[in-house]
Amino acid sequence: MSRLHASDHVIVVGAGLAGWRFVEALRREGYDGALTLIGDEAHAPYDRPPLSKQVLAGKWSVDQTTLATDERLAKAQVTLRLGTPAINLDVATTTVHLADGTLVAGTHVVIATGTRARRLPFRASDRIHTVRSRDDVAFLNHDLAVLEPKSVVAVIGGGFIGAEVATALRTRGFTPIVLEAAERPLVNVLGPEVSSWLANLPATADVELRNGQRILDVVETDDGFIVSFADGGELAPRVVIVGAGALTNDEWLATSGLTIDNGVVVNEHLLATENVGAIGDVARFEWANVAGTELVRIEHWQIANDHAGSLAHYWMTGQSPTALLVPYFWSDQYGKKIQMLGHPRATDDVTRVSGGDEEAKWVALYSRDGIVTGVVTLGQPRALMLSKVLLETPTSLDRALANAPWSS
Amino acid sequence: MKVSVNFDLCTSNAVCMGIAPEIFEVRDDGYLYILNENPGPEFDSRLREAVASCPNGAISVEE
Ligand SMILES: Cc1cc2nc3c(=O)[nH]c(=O)nc-3n(C[C@H](O)[C@H](O)[C@H](O)COP(=O)(O)OP(=O)(O)OC[C@H]3O[C@@H](n4cnc5c(N)ncnc54)[C@H](O)[C@@H]3O)c2cc1C
Ligand code: SF4
C-alpha cells in the first residue's frame, strides 16, 4: 500500500467532526503535504452534541462548540473551502467537483459528509424545525424568541435527539409535548425491556410524552400549527420540531462508481479504493467485534473520532488498530445520562445486573447467542467503563455474570 | 508528560477511564480522579487517545 508523502495532496470532503479530526490526526502523524478541507456549511468545524443539550438549553453560546479555532486551523496548515458543496468525485483521478464549478485535484480523498436530519412530508414541512446544525439552532431560537413562557412546542419523535430537545425546552420554561409513534421511545433501538425502564424519565423531568401517536399532517396557522392525528385528535403547538433520524449525505457520489448502500461502503481499513476512504456517520464499514464481522454504519460521536485517527494512521504507517473497536454512545436526557458500549441490537437478550427503575440507576448487559454484545447504563459511568473489558474480547454472559466487572 | 483536566468542562462520563484506567478513575462519588499526573512514555499513545476521545475536550497533556 502507498504511504503518504510530502508531494501528496489529501482532500477531505465534509468539514464536521470526522473531517476535522482527520486533518488534526494526519498532521499529528507527521504528514507534511498539502491538505484541503471542503465543507458545505459556512462555519469552520464545530461539535454537534452540545447543540441539543447546552446550546439549546441556553447554557452555552454556539461559539463554545467550535472545534477548529483559528489557532488550531493555523497549526493544521489546511486549506479551507467552506460554503461550497462537493457535487461529484472522479475516483480515477481523485478529483472533487464543487458546486461553484471549481475542481480540486488531489492524490487521496476522505469522504466525511455525515448525515442530515430526516424531514417528514407534512404540509408545513418547511416550517418544521430539525436540530442538526448551528444554522438549525439559530433558526429555531429565532422562532422560540417570540414565544411566551409555557408555550406548547411539539417534538415529533421521542428518540435521543427528541428527548434532549424536550429537556432543553423544558429548562427554558416552555411546554414541550413529545409525540412518539412507537409504543415507547427507543423501543426499536434499545429493545422492549430497556426502553420500558426509561419510560418514566420524561415525567420525572416534567415533560409530557404521548406514545403511539399517528400523525396525519402538520399545517401552519396564523399563530402556530395544527398537528392532526389518525384518531381524529389535534394539537395546536406554537412551534414544531422533528427528531426522526438521519439520512446519509452520499447523493453527491451517485455517479462516482463507489458502492453506495446506506452509506459509503468501505473495508476494515475504511477504504473504498486504495486512495479513497470514508469515515464517520456516512461510512458503512466492516466492523470486527466480539460476535464476528459485520457491515455497519454507526452514528456516534466517538466513531467519527476513532475513524479519523485510524484512517490517518493507516495512510501514514500501513497499520490498522489491533484492538477491537468498541463503540461508545451517550445521551443526556431528562436530567439523566444514558451510556452505551458496543452496538447491540434491539432483539438481543437483556440482563439487568445492577440497580433498578426506582433509583434511576442501573446496568444492563445485552447478549446474543450467549456472548455479551453491549452494555447500557443509566447514571452509572464508572460501572459502564469497568465493563468495557466484556467487549474487548469475546465474553460469555455466564462468565460476565461470574466476574461482574461493573462492581469492581 | 503532565496530565491535567479542566473540571469545569468534565462531566465525569468516564470515557478517559475506559481508555487509561491507570491514570483516570471516576469513583462512586461521581467525580473524576487523576491517579497519576506524570505518567511515563509508555502511556503516550493512550493518553493522546484519551485527549481526543473526551467529548468535552477537558483533558490536556504537556509534553
Ligand atoms: C444535535 C445532535 C446531538 C448529538 N448528540 C450526540 C451524543 O450525545 N452522543 C453521540 O455519541 N453522538 C451524538 N450526535 C452524533 C454526532 O454528532 C455525529 O455522530 C457526528 O457529528 C458525526 O460526524 P461526521 O463528521 O461523520 O458528520 P457530520 O457531523 O454530519 O459532518 C459532516 C459535514 O459534511 C458536510 N457535508 C455534507 N454533504 C457535503 C457535500 N456534498 N460537500 C461538502 N460538505 C458536505 C455537512 O454539512 C457537515 O458539515 C449528535 C448529533 C446531533 C446532530
Ligand atoms: S473523558 Fe473527559 S469528561 Fe469524561 S471523565 Fe474524562 S475528563 Fe471528564
Coordinates of C-alpha atoms and ligand atoms in Angstrom, one line a residue:
Chain A
M1 CA 0.0 0.0 0.0
S2 CA 1.1 3.5 -0.7
R3 CA 2.2 5.7 2.2
L4 CA 1.6 9.4 2.2
H5 CA 4.5 11.7 1.1
A6 CA 5.1 15.4 1.1
S7 CA 4.3 15.5 -2.6
D8 CA 0.7 14.2 -2.0
H9 CA -2.5 16.2 -1.6
V10 CA -5.2 14.9 0.7
I11 CA -8.7 16.2 0.1
V12 CA -11.2 15.9 2.9
V13 CA -14.8 16.4 1.9
G14 CA -17.1 17.3 4.8
A15 CA -15.9 19.7 7.5
G16 CA -17.6 18.1 10.5
L17 CA -16.2 16.2 13.4
A18 CA -14.8 13.3 11.4
G19 CA -13.3 15.5 8.7
W20 CA -11.7 17.9 11.2
R21 CA -10.3 15.2 13.4
F22 CA -8.8 13.5 10.4
V23 CA -7.0 16.7 9.5
E24 CA -5.6 17.0 13.0
A25 CA -4.7 13.3 13.2
L26 CA -2.9 13.4 9.9
R27 CA -0.7 16.3 11.0
R28 CA -0.1 14.7 14.3
E29 CA 1.1 11.6 12.4
G30 CA 3.7 13.7 10.7
Y31 CA 2.1 14.3 7.2
D32 CA 3.6 17.5 5.7
G33 CA 2.0 17.5 2.3
A34 CA -1.0 19.6 1.0
L35 CA -4.3 19.2 2.8
T36 CA -7.7 20.7 1.7
L37 CA -10.9 20.6 3.8
I38 CA -14.1 21.1 1.9
G39 CA -17.4 21.8 3.6
D40 CA -20.9 23.0 2.5
E41 CA -21.6 24.8 5.8
A42 CA -20.4 28.4 6.2
H43 CA -18.9 27.5 9.6
A44 CA -15.5 26.1 10.5
P45 CA -15.8 22.6 12.0
Y46 CA -17.8 22.5 15.2
D47 CA -19.2 19.9 17.6
R48 CA -22.9 18.8 17.3
P49 CA -23.7 17.0 20.6
P50 CA -23.9 20.3 22.6
L51 CA -26.4 21.7 20.1
S52 CA -29.4 19.7 21.5
K53 CA -28.1 20.0 25.1
Q54 CA -26.2 23.0 26.4
V55 CA -26.7 25.3 23.5
L56 CA -30.5 24.8 23.1
A57 CA -30.9 25.0 26.9
G58 CA -29.3 28.4 26.7
K59 CA -26.3 27.5 28.8
W60 CA -23.6 27.7 26.1
S61 CA -23.2 30.1 23.2
V62 CA -22.8 28.4 19.8
D63 CA -19.2 29.6 19.8
Q64 CA -18.4 27.2 22.5
T65 CA -19.0 24.3 20.1
T66 CA -16.1 25.4 17.8
L67 CA -13.6 22.6 17.2
A68 CA -11.4 24.3 14.6
T69 CA -10.4 27.5 16.4
D70 CA -8.2 30.0 14.5
E71 CA -5.2 28.8 16.4
R72 CA -5.8 25.1 15.6
L73 CA -6.6 25.9 11.9
A74 CA -3.3 27.8 11.6
K75 CA -1.4 24.9 13.2
A76 CA -3.1 22.4 10.9
Q77 CA -1.9 24.2 7.8
V78 CA -5.1 23.3 6.0
T79 CA -6.7 25.0 3.0
L80 CA -10.4 25.5 4.0
R81 CA -13.1 25.7 1.3
L82 CA -16.2 26.5 3.2
G83 CA -19.8 27.1 2.0
T84 CA -19.3 25.0 -1.2
P85 CA -20.8 21.6 -1.5
A86 CA -18.9 18.9 -3.4
I87 CA -21.1 17.6 -6.2
N88 CA -19.0 14.8 -7.7
L89 CA -15.9 12.7 -7.2
D90 CA -13.8 11.3 -10.1
V91 CA -12.3 8.3 -8.4
A92 CA -9.7 7.5 -11.1
T93 CA -8.1 11.0 -10.8
T94 CA -9.1 11.6 -7.2
T95 CA -10.7 14.9 -8.3
V96 CA -13.5 16.6 -6.4
H97 CA -16.0 18.7 -8.3
L98 CA -17.5 21.6 -6.4
A99 CA -20.9 23.3 -6.9
D100 CA -19.2 26.6 -7.8
G101 CA -17.7 24.9 -10.8
T102 CA -14.1 24.5 -9.5
L103 CA -12.2 21.2 -9.4
V104 CA -9.9 20.2 -6.6
A105 CA -7.4 17.5 -7.8
G106 CA -5.5 15.5 -5.2
T107 CA -3.9 12.2 -4.6
H108 CA -6.2 10.9 -1.8
V109 CA -9.8 11.7 -0.8
V110 CA -11.6 11.2 2.5
I111 CA -15.4 11.2 2.4
A112 CA -16.7 12.6 5.7
T113 CA -20.0 14.2 4.6
G114 CA -22.0 12.7 7.5
T115 CA -25.8 12.7 7.7
R116 CA -28.6 15.2 7.7
A117 CA -31.9 15.3 9.7
R118 CA -34.8 13.4 8.1
R119 CA -37.7 15.6 7.3
L120 CA -41.3 14.4 7.3
P121 CA -43.7 15.0 4.4
F122 CA -46.2 17.3 6.1
R123 CA -47.7 20.3 4.5
A124 CA -45.9 22.7 6.9
S125 CA -42.6 20.7 6.3
D126 CA -40.6 23.8 5.5
R127 CA -41.6 25.4 8.8
I128 CA -40.9 22.4 11.0
H129 CA -37.5 22.6 12.7
T130 CA -34.8 20.0 12.8
V131 CA -31.7 20.1 15.1
R132 CA -28.6 19.0 13.2
S133 CA -26.6 22.2 12.6
R134 CA -25.7 25.5 14.0
D135 CA -28.0 27.2 11.5
D136 CA -30.8 24.9 12.5
V137 CA -30.4 26.0 16.1
A138 CA -30.2 29.7 15.1
F139 CA -33.4 29.3 13.1
L140 CA -35.2 27.5 16.0
N141 CA -34.1 30.1 18.6
H142 CA -35.4 32.8 16.3
D143 CA -38.9 31.2 16.4
L144 CA -38.7 30.5 20.1
A145 CA -37.6 34.0 21.0
V146 CA -41.1 35.4 20.3
L147 CA -43.0 32.8 22.4
E148 CA -44.5 33.5 25.8
P149 CA -43.3 31.3 28.7
K150 CA -45.0 27.9 28.9
S151 CA -45.9 27.9 25.2
V152 CA -46.5 24.5 23.8
V153 CA -43.8 23.1 21.5
A154 CA -44.5 19.8 19.7
V155 CA -41.5 17.5 19.5
I156 CA -42.1 14.8 16.9
G157 CA -40.1 11.7 17.8
G158 CA -39.0 10.7 21.3
G159 CA -35.6 9.2 20.4
F160 CA -32.3 10.6 21.6
I161 CA -32.5 13.9 19.8
G162 CA -36.2 14.5 20.6
A163 CA -35.6 13.7 24.3
E164 CA -32.6 16.1 24.5
V165 CA -34.5 18.8 22.7
A166 CA -37.6 18.4 25.0
T167 CA -35.3 18.5 28.1
A168 CA -33.7 21.7 26.9
L169 CA -37.0 23.4 26.1
R170 CA -38.4 22.5 29.5
T171 CA -35.3 24.0 31.1
R172 CA -36.2 27.2 29.2
G173 CA -39.7 27.3 30.6
F174 CA -41.6 26.1 27.5
T175 CA -44.1 23.2 27.5
P176 CA -42.7 20.5 25.2
I177 CA -45.0 17.7 24.3
V178 CA -43.2 14.7 22.9
L179 CA -45.1 12.8 20.2
E180 CA -43.8 9.3 19.7
A181 CA -45.0 6.9 17.0
A182 CA -44.0 3.7 18.7
E183 CA -45.4 2.2 21.9
R184 CA -42.5 3.7 23.7
P185 CA -39.4 5.8 22.8
L186 CA -36.3 3.9 21.7
V187 CA -38.1 0.5 21.7
N188 CA -36.7 -0.1 18.2
V189 CA -33.2 0.8 19.3
L190 CA -32.7 -0.5 22.8
G191 CA -35.4 -3.2 22.8
P192 CA -38.6 -3.7 24.8
E193 CA -37.1 -4.1 28.3
V194 CA -34.5 -1.3 28.4
S195 CA -36.9 1.1 26.7
S196 CA -39.5 0.3 29.4
W197 CA -37.0 1.1 32.2
L198 CA -36.7 4.6 30.6
A199 CA -40.4 5.2 30.2
N200 CA -40.8 7.2 33.3
L201 CA -37.9 9.6 32.7
P202 CA -39.9 12.3 30.9
A203 CA -42.4 12.5 33.7
T204 CA -39.6 13.0 36.3
A205 CA -38.4 16.0 34.3
D206 CA -42.0 17.3 34.0
V207 CA -42.2 16.6 30.2
E208 CA -45.3 15.2 28.7
L209 CA -44.8 12.1 26.5
R210 CA -47.5 10.7 24.3
N211 CA -46.8 7.3 22.8
G212 CA -48.4 5.6 19.8
Q213 CA -49.1 8.9 18.0
R214 CA -50.0 8.5 14.4
I215 CA -49.6 12.0 12.9
L216 CA -51.5 12.6 9.6
D217 CA -50.4 16.2 8.9
V218 CA -49.0 19.4 10.3
V219 CA -50.3 22.7 8.9
E220 CA -49.4 26.2 9.7
T221 CA -52.0 28.7 11.1
D222 CA -51.9 32.4 12.0
D223 CA -50.2 31.9 15.3
G224 CA -48.7 28.4 15.2
F225 CA -49.5 25.0 13.9
I226 CA -52.2 22.3 13.9
V227 CA -51.0 18.7 14.3
S228 CA -53.7 16.3 13.3
F229 CA -53.7 12.6 14.4
A230 CA -55.2 9.5 12.8
D231 CA -57.5 9.1 15.8
G232 CA -59.1 12.4 14.9
G233 CA -57.4 14.4 17.7
E234 CA -55.5 17.7 17.2
L235 CA -52.8 19.6 18.9
A236 CA -52.0 23.3 18.5
P237 CA -48.4 24.0 19.3
R238 CA -46.6 27.3 18.6
V239 CA -43.5 25.6 17.2
V240 CA -42.9 22.1 15.8
I241 CA -39.6 20.3 15.9
V242 CA -38.9 16.9 14.4
G243 CA -36.3 14.3 15.5
A244 CA -36.9 11.4 13.2
G245 CA -33.4 10.0 12.5
A246 CA -30.9 10.9 9.8
L247 CA -30.1 10.3 6.1
T248 CA -26.7 9.8 4.7
N249 CA -25.1 12.6 2.6
D250 CA -23.9 10.4 -0.2
E251 CA -26.0 11.6 -3.2
W252 CA -23.1 13.6 -4.5
L253 CA -21.3 10.2 -5.1
A254 CA -24.1 8.7 -7.1
T255 CA -22.2 8.5 -10.3
S256 CA -18.7 8.1 -8.8
G257 CA -18.8 4.3 -9.2
L258 CA -18.3 3.8 -5.5
T259 CA -20.6 1.3 -3.7
I260 CA -23.3 3.4 -2.0
D261 CA -25.7 1.3 0.1
N262 CA -27.0 3.1 3.2
G263 CA -23.7 5.0 3.3
V264 CA -20.4 4.7 1.5
V265 CA -19.3 1.0 1.8
V266 CA -15.7 0.6 2.9
N267 CA -13.5 -2.2 4.1
E268 CA -11.9 -2.9 7.5
H269 CA -9.3 -0.1 6.8
L270 CA -12.1 2.3 6.0
L271 CA -11.1 2.3 2.3
A272 CA -13.3 2.2 -0.8
T273 CA -10.3 2.2 -3.0
E274 CA -6.6 2.5 -2.2
N275 CA -6.8 6.3 -2.3
V276 CA -10.4 6.9 -1.3
G277 CA -11.7 6.4 2.3
A278 CA -14.9 7.1 4.2
I279 CA -15.2 7.9 7.9
G280 CA -17.8 8.9 10.5
D281 CA -21.6 8.9 10.1
V282 CA -21.6 8.4 6.3
A283 CA -19.2 5.3 6.4
R284 CA -20.7 1.8 6.2
F285 CA -17.6 -0.1 7.4
E286 CA -16.5 -3.6 8.1
W287 CA -16.5 -3.8 11.9
A288 CA -14.7 -6.7 13.6
N289 CA -16.3 -7.2 17.0
V290 CA -16.9 -9.9 19.7
A291 CA -19.7 -11.5 17.7
G292 CA -17.9 -11.6 14.4
T293 CA -17.5 -9.1 11.5
E294 CA -20.4 -7.1 10.1
L295 CA -21.0 -4.2 7.8
V296 CA -22.3 -1.3 10.0
R297 CA -22.9 2.4 9.9
I298 CA -22.8 3.9 13.4
E299 CA -23.9 7.5 14.1
H300 CA -21.9 8.1 17.2
W301 CA -19.5 10.9 18.1
Q302 CA -16.8 8.6 19.2
I303 CA -16.9 6.5 16.0
A304 CA -16.3 9.7 13.9
N305 CA -13.4 10.4 16.2
D306 CA -11.9 6.9 16.1
H307 CA -12.3 6.5 12.4
A308 CA -10.4 9.8 11.8
G309 CA -7.4 8.6 13.9
S310 CA -7.5 5.1 12.3
L311 CA -7.5 6.2 8.7
A312 CA -4.8 8.8 9.3
H313 CA -2.6 6.2 11.0
Y314 CA -3.2 3.7 8.2
W315 CA -2.3 6.0 5.4
M316 CA 0.8 7.1 7.2
T317 CA 2.0 3.7 8.5
G318 CA 0.1 0.9 6.8
Q319 CA -1.2 -0.2 10.1
S320 CA -4.7 -0.6 11.5
P321 CA -5.6 -0.8 15.2
T322 CA -5.2 -4.4 16.5
A323 CA -7.7 -4.0 19.3
L324 CA -11.4 -4.4 18.5
L325 CA -13.3 -1.1 18.1
V326 CA -15.8 -0.7 21.0
P327 CA -18.4 1.9 20.0
Y328 CA -19.4 4.3 22.7
F329 CA -22.5 6.5 22.8
W330 CA -24.1 8.8 25.4
S331 CA -27.3 10.9 25.7
D332 CA -28.1 13.4 28.3
Q333 CA -31.9 13.5 28.7
Y334 CA -34.4 14.4 31.3
G335 CA -31.6 15.1 33.7
K336 CA -30.1 11.7 33.4
K337 CA -27.1 10.2 31.5
I338 CA -27.7 7.1 29.3
Q339 CA -24.4 5.5 28.1
M340 CA -23.8 2.6 25.8
L341 CA -20.8 0.4 24.8
G342 CA -20.9 -1.9 21.8
H343 CA -23.6 -1.9 19.1
P344 CA -26.3 -4.2 20.5
R345 CA -29.4 -4.9 18.6
A346 CA -33.0 -4.3 19.9
T347 CA -33.5 -8.1 19.5
D348 CA -30.6 -9.1 21.8
D349 CA -31.2 -10.7 25.2
V350 CA -31.1 -8.3 28.1
T351 CA -30.0 -8.9 31.7
R352 CA -30.1 -6.2 34.3
V353 CA -27.2 -6.8 36.6
S354 CA -27.5 -3.9 39.0
G355 CA -29.8 -1.2 40.1
G356 CA -33.5 -0.6 39.3
D357 CA -36.0 1.9 38.0
E358 CA -36.7 3.3 41.4
E359 CA -33.2 4.7 42.0
A360 CA -33.0 5.5 38.2
K361 CA -29.5 3.9 38.1
W362 CA -28.8 0.6 36.5
V363 CA -26.5 -1.5 34.4
A364 CA -27.9 -3.8 31.6
L365 CA -26.0 -6.4 29.6
Y366 CA -27.0 -7.3 26.1
S367 CA -26.1 -10.7 24.7
R368 CA -26.6 -12.7 21.5
D369 CA -26.1 -16.4 21.4
G370 CA -24.7 -16.3 24.9
I371 CA -22.0 -13.7 24.0
V372 CA -22.1 -10.2 25.5
T373 CA -22.7 -7.7 22.7
G374 CA -23.3 -4.4 24.6
V375 CA -23.6 -2.6 28.0
V376 CA -26.1 0.1 28.6
T377 CA -26.2 2.1 31.8
L378 CA -28.3 4.8 33.3
G379 CA -26.4 7.2 35.6
Q380 CA -23.6 4.7 36.1
P381 CA -20.5 5.9 34.1
R382 CA -18.0 4.1 36.3
A383 CA -19.8 0.7 36.0
L384 CA -20.1 1.2 32.2
M385 CA -16.4 1.7 31.7
L386 CA -15.4 -1.1 34.1
S387 CA -17.5 -3.3 31.9
K388 CA -15.6 -2.4 28.7
V389 CA -13.4 -5.5 29.0
L390 CA -16.5 -7.6 28.2
L391 CA -16.4 -6.1 24.6
E392 CA -12.7 -6.1 24.1
T393 CA -12.5 -9.9 23.9
P394 CA -15.5 -12.3 23.3
T395 CA -17.0 -13.0 26.8
S396 CA -19.9 -15.3 27.5
L397 CA -22.8 -14.0 29.5
D398 CA -22.1 -16.6 32.2
R399 CA -18.6 -15.5 32.6
A400 CA -19.6 -11.9 32.7
L401 CA -22.1 -12.6 35.4
A402 CA -19.5 -14.5 37.4
N403 CA -16.8 -11.8 37.1
A404 CA -19.1 -8.9 37.4
P405 CA -16.5 -6.3 36.3
W406 CA -19.1 -3.4 36.7
S407 CA -19.0 -3.8 40.5
S408 CA -15.2 -3.9 41.0
Chain B
M1 CA 4.0 14.1 30.3
K2 CA 1.9 16.1 32.7
V3 CA -1.8 15.4 32.6
S4 CA -4.5 17.9 33.6
V5 CA -8.2 18.0 33.5
N6 CA -10.4 21.1 33.3
F7 CA -13.0 20.2 35.9
D8 CA -15.3 22.9 34.7
L9 CA -15.7 21.0 31.4
C10 CA -15.5 17.4 32.8
T11 CA -18.9 15.7 33.1
S12 CA -17.5 12.5 34.7
N13 CA -18.6 10.3 31.9
A14 CA -15.5 8.0 32.4
V15 CA -14.5 7.8 28.8
C16 CA -10.9 8.5 29.7
M17 CA -11.1 5.8 32.4
G18 CA -12.2 3.3 29.7
I19 CA -9.0 4.1 27.8
A20 CA -6.4 4.6 30.5
P21 CA -7.7 3.3 33.9
E22 CA -4.2 3.5 35.4
I23 CA -4.5 7.3 35.1
F24 CA -8.1 8.2 35.2
E25 CA -10.8 6.9 37.6
V26 CA -14.4 8.0 38.1
R27 CA -15.4 6.9 41.6
D28 CA -18.7 6.1 43.0
D29 CA -18.9 9.6 44.3
G30 CA -19.3 10.7 40.7
Y31 CA -16.0 12.6 40.5
L32 CA -13.0 12.0 38.2
Y33 CA -9.7 11.4 40.0
I34 CA -6.3 11.6 38.3
L35 CA -4.3 8.7 39.7
N36 CA -1.1 9.6 38.0
E37 CA -0.3 13.2 36.9
N38 CA 3.1 12.4 35.4
P39 CA 2.7 9.1 33.6
G40 CA 5.7 7.6 31.7
P41 CA 6.2 7.5 27.9
E42 CA 4.6 4.0 27.8
F43 CA 1.2 5.9 28.2
D44 CA 1.8 8.4 25.4
S45 CA -0.5 6.8 22.8
R46 CA -3.3 6.0 25.2
L47 CA -3.1 9.5 26.7
R48 CA -3.4 11.0 23.2
E49 CA -6.4 8.8 22.6
A50 CA -7.9 9.9 25.9
V51 CA -7.4 13.6 25.0
A52 CA -9.0 13.1 21.5
S53 CA -11.9 11.0 23.0
C54 CA -13.0 13.2 25.8
P55 CA -16.3 14.5 24.4
N56 CA -15.8 17.8 26.4
G57 CA -12.2 18.4 25.4
A58 CA -11.4 18.6 29.1
I59 CA -8.1 16.7 29.1
S60 CA -4.8 18.3 28.2
V61 CA -1.2 17.0 28.3
E62 CA 2.0 18.9 28.4
E63 CA 5.0 17.3 26.8
Ligands
LIG1 C1 -28.0 17.6 17.8 C2 -27.1 16.4 17.9 C3 -26.7 15.8 19.1 C4 -25.9 14.7 19.1 N1 -25.6 14.1 20.3 C5 -24.8 13.0 20.4 C6 -24.5 12.4 21.6 O1 -24.9 12.8 22.7 N2 -23.7 11.3 21.6 C7 -23.1 10.8 20.5 O2 -22.4 9.8 20.5 N3 -23.4 11.4 19.3 C8 -24.2 12.4 19.2 N4 -24.5 13.0 18.0 C9 -23.9 12.4 16.8 C10 -22.6 13.0 16.4 O3 -22.6 14.4 16.4 C11 -22.2 12.5 15.0 O4 -22.0 11.2 15.1 C12 -21.0 13.3 14.4 O5 -21.3 14.6 14.2 C13 -20.6 12.6 13.1 O6 -19.6 13.4 12.5 P1 -19.4 13.4 10.9 O7 -18.2 14.3 10.7 O8 -19.3 12.0 10.4 O9 -20.7 14.0 10.3 P2 -21.3 15.5 10.4 O10 -21.1 16.0 11.8 O11 -22.7 15.4 9.9 O12 -20.4 16.4 9.4 C14 -20.5 16.2 8.0 C15 -20.3 17.6 7.4 O13 -20.2 17.4 6.0 C16 -21.0 18.4 5.4 N5 -21.4 18.0 4.0 C17 -22.4 17.2 3.7 N6 -22.5 17.0 2.4 C18 -21.5 17.7 1.8 C19 -21.1 17.9 0.5 N7 -21.6 17.3 -0.6 N8 -20.0 18.7 0.3 C20 -19.4 19.3 1.3 N9 -19.7 19.1 2.6 C21 -20.8 18.3 2.9 C22 -22.1 18.6 6.3 O14 -22.9 19.8 6.1 C23 -21.4 18.6 7.7 O15 -20.9 19.8 8.0 C24 -25.4 14.1 17.9 C25 -25.7 14.7 16.7 C26 -26.6 15.8 16.7 C27 -27.0 16.4 15.3
SF4_2 S1 -13.5 11.8 29.3 FE1 -13.4 13.9 29.7 S2 -15.5 14.4 30.5 FE2 -15.2 12.2 30.7 S3 -14.5 11.8 32.7 FE3 -12.7 12.0 31.4 S4 -12.1 14.2 31.5 FE4 -14.2 14.0 32.3

